Amino acid sequence: MKDVKKKCGMDEEWYVDPVGRSGGMALWWKKEVVINAWHSSRNIIHTSMNSTVLDVPDFVTYVYGAPRDEDKEKVWEDLRRIAGGVTGSWLCVGDFNDMVSCFEKFGSRPIDLRRTLNFQRMLSDCGLIDLNFNGAPYTWNNKRLGEAHVKERIDRATANVEFREKFQNALVIHIEPVGSDHHMLSVECEYKHSRVPKAFRFEAFWIEHEDFLKVVREGW
């Protein structure tokens, strides 16, 4: 992981070690940002953030949702406790391993409504709402074909009202996966729409207009 961090050009680091071959989290950042980790566990890294050169959220929480039902509620309770101590703009992002509606799953069995309601309740209790996104509607797939193919939106970026007020143009971009079954999320706090100028196209029939030469002389 340290070699990957170096190739990405990052300066600072924070790690949560895996248990055997499962789990583990890595957080890297550049020196232009000061990050303090206030809570670190197998599923959550909660940080405060500030910078003198960039406009950043006050708090960012990185989540790896528990895949097993018996562990999920503990993660949700941890997020509720974290929410109680947040004062300012808060971004909460990661692989939550859960969905908020039946429209976030394609294939296989229907979603577990009990799990979905518990997830919705946690987000509501924490005052977190989904950020707008561009890209594929699903962020994970099981890489199987035919009737066995399953796609889900289990990775997302959420934020509180203070964040939405501070970063009104925030946008999440779902980047196509490379060597992974998950899309990568890029959170653009100050997203700027770029407009490509239209190419000039000359129409041959313009020559036949009586003012053609006059317009060309005045334009050039």
PDB file of C-alpha atoms in Angstrom:
ATOM      1  CA  MET A   1       0.000   0.000   0.000  1.00  0.00           C
ATOM      2  CA  LYS A   2       2.898   2.359   0.694  1.00  0.00           C
ATOM      3  CA  ASP A   3       4.191   1.746  -2.847  1.00  0.00           C
ATOM      4  CA  VAL A   4       0.762   2.570  -4.306  1.00  0.00           C
ATOM      5  CA  LYS A   5       0.598   5.705  -2.153  1.00  0.00           C
ATOM      6  CA  LYS A   6       3.959   6.842  -3.511  1.00  0.00           C
ATOM      7  CA  LYS A   7       2.872   6.254  -7.125  1.00  0.00           C
ATOM      8  CA  CYS A   8      -0.251   8.350  -6.485  1.00  0.00           C
ATOM      9  CA  GLY A   9       1.898  11.254  -5.275  1.00  0.00           C
ATOM     10  CA  MET A  10       0.364  11.397  -1.791  1.00  0.00           C
ATOM     11  CA  ASP A  11       2.227  12.762   1.237  1.00  0.00           C
ATOM     12  CA  GLU A  12       0.440  11.617   4.408  1.00  0.00           C
ATOM     13  CA  GLU A  13      -1.241   8.365   5.422  1.00  0.00           C
ATOM     14  CA  TRP A  14      -3.540   6.602   7.889  1.00  0.00           C
ATOM     15  CA  TYR A  15      -4.208   2.862   7.900  1.00  0.00           C
ATOM     16  CA  VAL A  16      -6.620   0.386   9.455  1.00  0.00           C
ATOM     17  CA  ASP A  17      -5.021  -3.039   9.322  1.00  0.00           C
ATOM     18  CA  PRO A  18      -6.928  -5.953   7.786  1.00  0.00           C
ATOM     19  CA  VAL A  19      -7.968  -8.998   9.797  1.00  0.00           C
ATOM     20  CA  GLY A  20      -6.379 -11.886   7.975  1.00  0.00           C
ATOM     21  CA  ARG A  21      -7.113 -11.333   4.287  1.00  0.00           C
ATOM     22  CA  SER A  22     -10.302  -9.314   4.804  1.00  0.00           C
ATOM     23  CA  GLY A  23     -11.018  -5.691   5.598  1.00  0.00           C
ATOM     24  CA  GLY A  24      -8.421  -2.977   5.969  1.00  0.00           C
ATOM     25  CA  MET A  25      -8.616   0.698   4.979  1.00  0.00           C
ATOM     26  CA  ALA A  26      -6.057   3.177   3.678  1.00  0.00           C
ATOM     27  CA  LEU A  27      -6.418   6.968   3.758  1.00  0.00           C
ATOM     28  CA  TRP A  28      -3.895   9.136   1.893  1.00  0.00           C
ATOM     29  CA  TRP A  29      -3.770  12.890   1.405  1.00  0.00           C
ATOM     30  CA  LYS A  30      -1.566  15.676   0.123  1.00  0.00           C
ATOM     31  CA  LYS A  31       0.272  18.142   2.353  1.00  0.00           C
ATOM     32  CA  GLU A  32      -2.008  20.992   1.226  1.00  0.00           C
ATOM     33  CA  VAL A  33      -4.635  19.514   3.548  1.00  0.00           C
ATOM     34  CA  VAL A  34      -4.383  18.927   7.305  1.00  0.00           C
ATOM     35  CA  ILE A  35      -6.320  15.855   8.452  1.00  0.00           C
ATOM     36  CA  ASN A  36      -6.819  14.579  11.995  1.00  0.00           C
ATOM     37  CA  ALA A  37      -8.321  11.127  12.588  1.00  0.00           C
ATOM     38  CA  TRP A  38     -10.735  11.214  15.536  1.00  0.00           C
ATOM     39  CA  HIS A  39     -12.192   7.741  15.235  1.00  0.00           C
ATOM     40  CA  SER A  40     -10.701   4.686  13.551  1.00  0.00           C
ATOM     41  CA  SER A  41     -12.121   1.177  13.400  1.00  0.00           C
ATOM     42  CA  ARG A  42     -12.405  -1.728  11.006  1.00  0.00           C
ATOM     43  CA  ASN A  43     -15.319  -0.009   9.260  1.00  0.00           C
ATOM     44  CA  ILE A  44     -14.919   3.733   9.793  1.00  0.00           C
ATOM     45  CA  ILE A  45     -12.265   6.439   9.659  1.00  0.00           C
ATOM     46  CA  HIS A  46     -13.695   9.738  10.922  1.00  0.00           C
ATOM     47  CA  THR A  47     -11.590  12.843  10.338  1.00  0.00           C
ATOM     48  CA  SER A  48     -11.581  16.603  10.659  1.00  0.00           C
ATOM     49  CA  MET A  49     -10.085  18.558   7.780  1.00  0.00           C
ATOM     50  CA  ASN A  50      -8.751  22.046   7.146  1.00  0.00           C
ATOM     51  CA  SER A  51      -6.588  23.811   4.591  1.00  0.00           C
ATOM     52  CA  THR A  52      -5.207  27.271   3.953  1.00  0.00           C
ATOM     53  CA  VAL A  53      -5.226  26.813   0.157  1.00  0.00           C
ATOM     54  CA  LEU A  54      -8.345  24.726  -0.515  1.00  0.00           C
ATOM     55  CA  ASP A  55     -12.006  24.996   0.460  1.00  0.00           C
ATOM     56  CA  VAL A  56     -12.678  21.682   2.235  1.00  0.00           C
ATOM     57  CA  PRO A  57     -15.408  20.166   4.443  1.00  0.00           C
ATOM     58  CA  ASP A  58     -14.978  20.451   8.202  1.00  0.00           C
ATOM     59  CA  PHE A  59     -15.404  16.695   8.659  1.00  0.00           C
ATOM     60  CA  VAL A  60     -15.086  13.696   6.356  1.00  0.00           C
ATOM     61  CA  THR A  61     -16.002  10.138   7.331  1.00  0.00           C
ATOM     62  CA  TYR A  62     -14.871   7.168   5.256  1.00  0.00           C
ATOM     63  CA  VAL A  63     -17.031   4.065   5.539  1.00  0.00           C
ATOM     64  CA  TYR A  64     -16.662   0.403   4.721  1.00  0.00           C
ATOM     65  CA  GLY A  65     -20.069  -1.025   5.595  1.00  0.00           C
ATOM     66  CA  ALA A  66     -20.144  -4.409   7.305  1.00  0.00           C
ATOM     67  CA  PRO A  67     -21.143  -7.115   4.789  1.00  0.00           C
ATOM     68  CA  ARG A  68     -22.726  -9.335   7.462  1.00  0.00           C
ATOM     69  CA  ASP A  69     -26.116  -8.438   8.935  1.00  0.00           C
ATOM     70  CA  GLU A  70     -25.042  -9.103  12.508  1.00  0.00           C
ATOM     71  CA  ASP A  71     -22.303  -6.449  12.233  1.00  0.00           C
ATOM     72  CA  LYS A  72     -24.237  -3.754  10.364  1.00  0.00           C
ATOM     73  CA  GLU A  73     -26.134  -2.247  13.285  1.00  0.00           C
ATOM     74  CA  LYS A  74     -22.898  -1.641  15.220  1.00  0.00           C
ATOM     75  CA  VAL A  75     -21.510   0.362  12.279  1.00  0.00           C
ATOM     76  CA  TRP A  76     -24.739   2.368  12.016  1.00  0.00           C
ATOM     77  CA  GLU A  77     -24.636   3.096  15.764  1.00  0.00           C
ATOM     78  CA  ASP A  78     -21.034   4.285  15.452  1.00  0.00           C
ATOM     79  CA  LEU A  79     -22.109   6.700  12.704  1.00  0.00           C
ATOM     80  CA  ARG A  80     -24.952   7.985  14.872  1.00  0.00           C
ATOM     81  CA  ARG A  81     -22.477   8.703  17.692  1.00  0.00           C
ATOM     82  CA  ILE A  82     -20.148  10.468  15.267  1.00  0.00           C
ATOM     83  CA  ALA A  83     -23.026  12.577  13.915  1.00  0.00           C
ATOM     84  CA  GLY A  84     -23.753  13.789  17.438  1.00  0.00           C
ATOM     85  CA  GLY A  85     -20.301  15.375  17.644  1.00  0.00           C
ATOM     86  CA  VAL A  86     -20.246  17.010  14.213  1.00  0.00           C
ATOM     87  CA  THR A  87     -20.517  20.808  14.086  1.00  0.00           C
ATOM     88  CA  GLY A  88     -20.078  22.120  10.563  1.00  0.00           C
ATOM     89  CA  SER A  89     -20.006  20.680   7.065  1.00  0.00           C
ATOM     90  CA  TRP A  90     -19.791  16.893   6.967  1.00  0.00           C
ATOM     91  CA  LEU A  91     -19.144  14.509   4.077  1.00  0.00           C
ATOM     92  CA  CYS A  92     -19.697  10.782   4.665  1.00  0.00           C
ATOM     93  CA  VAL A  93     -18.558   8.578   1.799  1.00  0.00           C
ATOM     94  CA  GLY A  94     -17.681   4.980   1.032  1.00  0.00           C
ATOM     95  CA  ASP A  95     -18.913   1.449   0.421  1.00  0.00           C
ATOM     96  CA  PHE A  96     -21.943   1.172   2.694  1.00  0.00           C
ATOM     97  CA  ASN A  97     -22.792  -2.343   1.495  1.00  0.00           C
ATOM     98  CA  ASP A  98     -26.475  -1.380   1.484  1.00  0.00           C
ATOM     99  CA  MET A  99     -29.080   0.302  -0.712  1.00  0.00           C
ATOM    100  CA  VAL A 100     -31.843   2.813  -0.056  1.00  0.00           C
ATOM    101  CA  SER A 101     -34.401   1.549  -2.587  1.00  0.00           C
ATOM    102  CA  CYS A 102     -35.323  -1.343  -4.857  1.00  0.00           C
ATOM    103  CA  PHE A 103     -34.244   0.747  -7.868  1.00  0.00           C
ATOM    104  CA  GLU A 104     -30.611   0.446  -6.751  1.00  0.00           C
ATOM    105  CA  LYS A 105     -30.426  -3.262  -7.559  1.00  0.00           C
ATOM    106  CA  PHE A 106     -30.581  -5.237 -10.805  1.00  0.00           C
ATOM    107  CA  GLY A 107     -30.875  -9.006 -10.964  1.00  0.00           C
ATOM    108  CA  SER A 108     -31.107 -11.894  -8.486  1.00  0.00           C
ATOM    109  CA  ARG A 109     -33.435 -11.700  -5.495  1.00  0.00           C
ATOM    110  CA  PRO A 110     -35.247  -8.510  -4.410  1.00  0.00           C
ATOM    111  CA  ILE A 111     -33.583  -6.297  -1.814  1.00  0.00           C
ATOM    112  CA  ASP A 112     -34.008  -7.037   1.887  1.00  0.00           C
ATOM    113  CA  LEU A 113     -36.553  -4.403   2.970  1.00  0.00           C
ATOM    114  CA  ARG A 114     -35.593  -4.693   6.645  1.00  0.00           C
ATOM    115  CA  ARG A 115     -31.948  -3.889   5.840  1.00  0.00           C
ATOM    116  CA  THR A 116     -32.982  -1.066   3.527  1.00  0.00           C
ATOM    117  CA  LEU A 117     -35.225   0.517   6.173  1.00  0.00           C
ATOM    118  CA  ASN A 118     -32.469   0.264   8.793  1.00  0.00           C
ATOM    119  CA  PHE A 119     -30.054   1.973   6.399  1.00  0.00           C
ATOM    120  CA  GLN A 120     -32.552   4.725   5.596  1.00  0.00           C
ATOM    121  CA  ARG A 121     -33.208   5.238   9.314  1.00  0.00           C
ATOM    122  CA  MET A 122     -29.502   5.618  10.044  1.00  0.00           C
ATOM    123  CA  LEU A 123     -29.035   8.206   7.285  1.00  0.00           C
ATOM    124  CA  SER A 124     -32.053  10.143   8.563  1.00  0.00           C
ATOM    125  CA  ASP A 125     -30.852  10.011  12.182  1.00  0.00           C
ATOM    126  CA  CYS A 126     -27.453  11.348  11.087  1.00  0.00           C
ATOM    127  CA  GLY A 127     -28.957  14.085   8.912  1.00  0.00           C
ATOM    128  CA  LEU A 128     -27.236  12.669   5.808  1.00  0.00           C
ATOM    129  CA  ILE A 129     -28.619  12.972   2.278  1.00  0.00           C
ATOM    130  CA  ASP A 130     -27.329  11.652  -1.034  1.00  0.00           C
ATOM    131  CA  LEU A 131     -25.228  13.902  -3.242  1.00  0.00           C
ATOM    132  CA  ASN A 132     -26.051  14.106  -6.945  1.00  0.00           C
ATOM    133  CA  PHE A 133     -23.967  11.853  -9.172  1.00  0.00           C
ATOM    134  CA  ASN A 134     -22.966  11.369 -12.807  1.00  0.00           C
ATOM    135  CA  GLY A 135     -22.151   8.018 -14.333  1.00  0.00           C
ATOM    136  CA  ALA A 136     -23.446   4.474 -14.154  1.00  0.00           C
ATOM    137  CA  PRO A 137     -26.500   3.965 -11.889  1.00  0.00           C
ATOM    138  CA  TYR A 138     -24.853   0.968 -10.193  1.00  0.00           C
ATOM    139  CA  THR A 139     -21.441   0.942  -8.502  1.00  0.00           C
ATOM    140  CA  TRP A 140     -20.846  -2.798  -8.000  1.00  0.00           C
ATOM    141  CA  ASN A 141     -21.375  -5.949 -10.025  1.00  0.00           C
ATOM    142  CA  ASN A 142     -20.650  -9.613  -9.393  1.00  0.00           C
ATOM    143  CA  LYS A 143     -18.848 -10.075 -12.748  1.00  0.00           C
ATOM    144  CA  ARG A 144     -21.114 -12.938 -13.723  1.00  0.00           C
ATOM    145  CA  LEU A 145     -23.046 -13.287 -16.974  1.00  0.00           C
ATOM    146  CA  GLY A 146     -26.607 -13.978 -17.969  1.00  0.00           C
ATOM    147  CA  GLU A 147     -29.279 -14.531 -15.346  1.00  0.00           C
ATOM    148  CA  ALA A 148     -26.613 -14.702 -12.630  1.00  0.00           C
ATOM    149  CA  HIS A 149     -25.524 -11.102 -13.310  1.00  0.00           C
ATOM    150  CA  VAL A 150     -26.189  -8.732 -10.384  1.00  0.00           C
ATOM    151  CA  LYS A 151     -25.573  -4.969 -10.137  1.00  0.00           C
ATOM    152  CA  GLU A 152     -26.086  -2.752  -7.083  1.00  0.00           C
ATOM    153  CA  ARG A 153     -25.501   0.827  -5.969  1.00  0.00           C
ATOM    154  CA  ILE A 154     -23.809   0.251  -2.630  1.00  0.00           C
ATOM    155  CA  ASP A 155     -21.115   2.962  -2.873  1.00  0.00           C
ATOM    156  CA  ARG A 156     -22.256   6.529  -2.300  1.00  0.00           C
ATOM    157  CA  ALA A 157     -21.384   9.965  -0.968  1.00  0.00           C
ATOM    158  CA  THR A 158     -23.725  11.585   1.546  1.00  0.00           C
ATOM    159  CA  ALA A 159     -23.560  14.908   3.343  1.00  0.00           C
ATOM    160  CA  ASN A 160     -25.350  17.061   5.893  1.00  0.00           C
ATOM    161  CA  VAL A 161     -27.204  20.321   5.273  1.00  0.00           C
ATOM    162  CA  GLU A 162     -24.180  22.455   6.194  1.00  0.00           C
ATOM    163  CA  PHE A 163     -22.127  20.730   3.494  1.00  0.00           C
ATOM    164  CA  ARG A 164     -24.875  21.222   0.894  1.00  0.00           C
ATOM    165  CA  GLU A 165     -25.096  24.919   1.752  1.00  0.00           C
ATOM    166  CA  LYS A 166     -21.312  25.374   1.573  1.00  0.00           C
ATOM    167  CA  PHE A 167     -20.752  23.305  -1.579  1.00  0.00           C
ATOM    168  CA  GLN A 168     -23.875  23.850  -3.662  1.00  0.00           C
ATOM    169  CA  ASN A 169     -22.235  22.543  -6.863  1.00  0.00           C
ATOM    170  CA  ALA A 170     -20.948  19.323  -5.309  1.00  0.00           C
ATOM    171  CA  LEU A 171     -21.140  16.304  -7.608  1.00  0.00           C
ATOM    172  CA  VAL A 172     -20.122  12.656  -7.312  1.00  0.00           C
ATOM    173  CA  ILE A 173     -18.684  10.993 -10.416  1.00  0.00           C
ATOM    174  CA  HIS A 174     -18.877   7.206 -10.811  1.00  0.00           C
ATOM    175  CA  ILE A 175     -15.653   6.183 -12.565  1.00  0.00           C
ATOM    176  CA  GLU A 176     -15.609   2.915 -14.513  1.00  0.00           C
ATOM    177  CA  PRO A 177     -13.770   0.182 -12.580  1.00  0.00           C
ATOM    178  CA  VAL A 178     -10.325  -1.057 -13.577  1.00  0.00           C
ATOM    179  CA  GLY A 179      -9.349  -4.369 -12.000  1.00  0.00           C
ATOM    180  CA  SER A 180     -12.154  -4.135  -9.444  1.00  0.00           C
ATOM    181  CA  ASP A 181     -15.834  -5.017  -9.118  1.00  0.00           C
ATOM    182  CA  HIS A 182     -16.537  -1.525  -7.699  1.00  0.00           C
ATOM    183  CA  HIS A 183     -16.706   1.848  -9.420  1.00  0.00           C
ATOM    184  CA  MET A 184     -14.438   4.491  -7.929  1.00  0.00           C
ATOM    185  CA  LEU A 185     -16.161   7.586  -6.529  1.00  0.00           C
ATOM    186  CA  SER A 186     -14.738  11.027  -7.217  1.00  0.00           C
ATOM    187  CA  VAL A 187     -16.335  13.749  -5.091  1.00  0.00           C
ATOM    188  CA  GLU A 188     -16.027  17.178  -6.708  1.00  0.00           C
ATOM    189  CA  CYS A 189     -16.952  19.724  -4.042  1.00  0.00           C
ATOM    190  CA  GLU A 190     -16.878  22.628  -6.511  1.00  0.00           C
ATOM    191  CA  TYR A 191     -17.861  20.959  -9.767  1.00  0.00           C
ATOM    192  CA  LYS A 192     -17.640  23.215 -12.825  1.00  0.00           C
ATOM    193  CA  HIS A 193     -19.498  22.314 -16.003  1.00  0.00           C
ATOM    194  CA  SER A 194     -17.184  22.661 -18.983  1.00  0.00           C
ATOM    195  CA  ARG A 195     -18.785  23.655 -22.256  1.00  0.00           C
ATOM    196  CA  VAL A 196     -16.975  22.742 -25.444  1.00  0.00           C
ATOM    197  CA  PRO A 197     -17.468  25.420 -28.118  1.00  0.00           C
ATOM    198  CA  LYS A 198     -19.343  24.198 -31.154  1.00  0.00           C
ATOM    199  CA  ALA A 199     -17.311  23.709 -34.320  1.00  0.00           C
ATOM    200  CA  PHE A 200     -17.990  26.216 -37.110  1.00  0.00           C
ATOM    201  CA  ARG A 201     -19.647  24.576 -40.110  1.00  0.00           C
ATOM    202  CA  PHE A 202     -19.825  26.309 -43.487  1.00  0.00           C
ATOM    203  CA  GLU A 203     -22.936  25.681 -45.588  1.00  0.00           C
ATOM    204  CA  ALA A 204     -22.388  25.873 -49.348  1.00  0.00           C
ATOM    205  CA  PHE A 205     -25.813  27.402 -50.027  1.00  0.00           C
ATOM    206  CA  TRP A 206     -24.780  30.549 -48.092  1.00  0.00           C
ATOM    207  CA  ILE A 207     -22.801  31.608 -51.192  1.00  0.00           C
ATOM    208  CA  GLU A 208     -26.033  32.111 -53.068  1.00  0.00           C
ATOM    209  CA  HIS A 209     -27.233  34.790 -50.641  1.00  0.00           C
ATOM    210  CA  GLU A 210     -27.062  38.308 -52.106  1.00  0.00           C
ATOM    211  CA  ASP A 211     -25.261  39.698 -49.010  1.00  0.00           C
ATOM    212  CA  PHE A 212     -22.717  36.870 -48.762  1.00  0.00           C
ATOM    213  CA  LEU A 213     -19.613  38.839 -49.826  1.00  0.00           C
ATOM    214  CA  LYS A 214     -20.600  41.836 -47.699  1.00  0.00           C
ATOM    215  CA  VAL A 215     -20.975  39.675 -44.552  1.00  0.00           C
ATOM    216  CA  VAL A 216     -17.618  37.942 -45.190  1.00  0.00           C
ATOM    217  CA  ARG A 217     -15.798  41.284 -45.624  1.00  0.00           C
ATOM    218  CA  GLU A 218     -17.311  42.684 -42.416  1.00  0.00           C
ATOM    219  CA  GLY A 219     -16.633  39.481 -40.444  1.00  0.00           C
ATOM    220  CA  TRP A 220     -13.031  39.055 -41.456  1.00  0.00           C
TER     221      TRP A 220
END
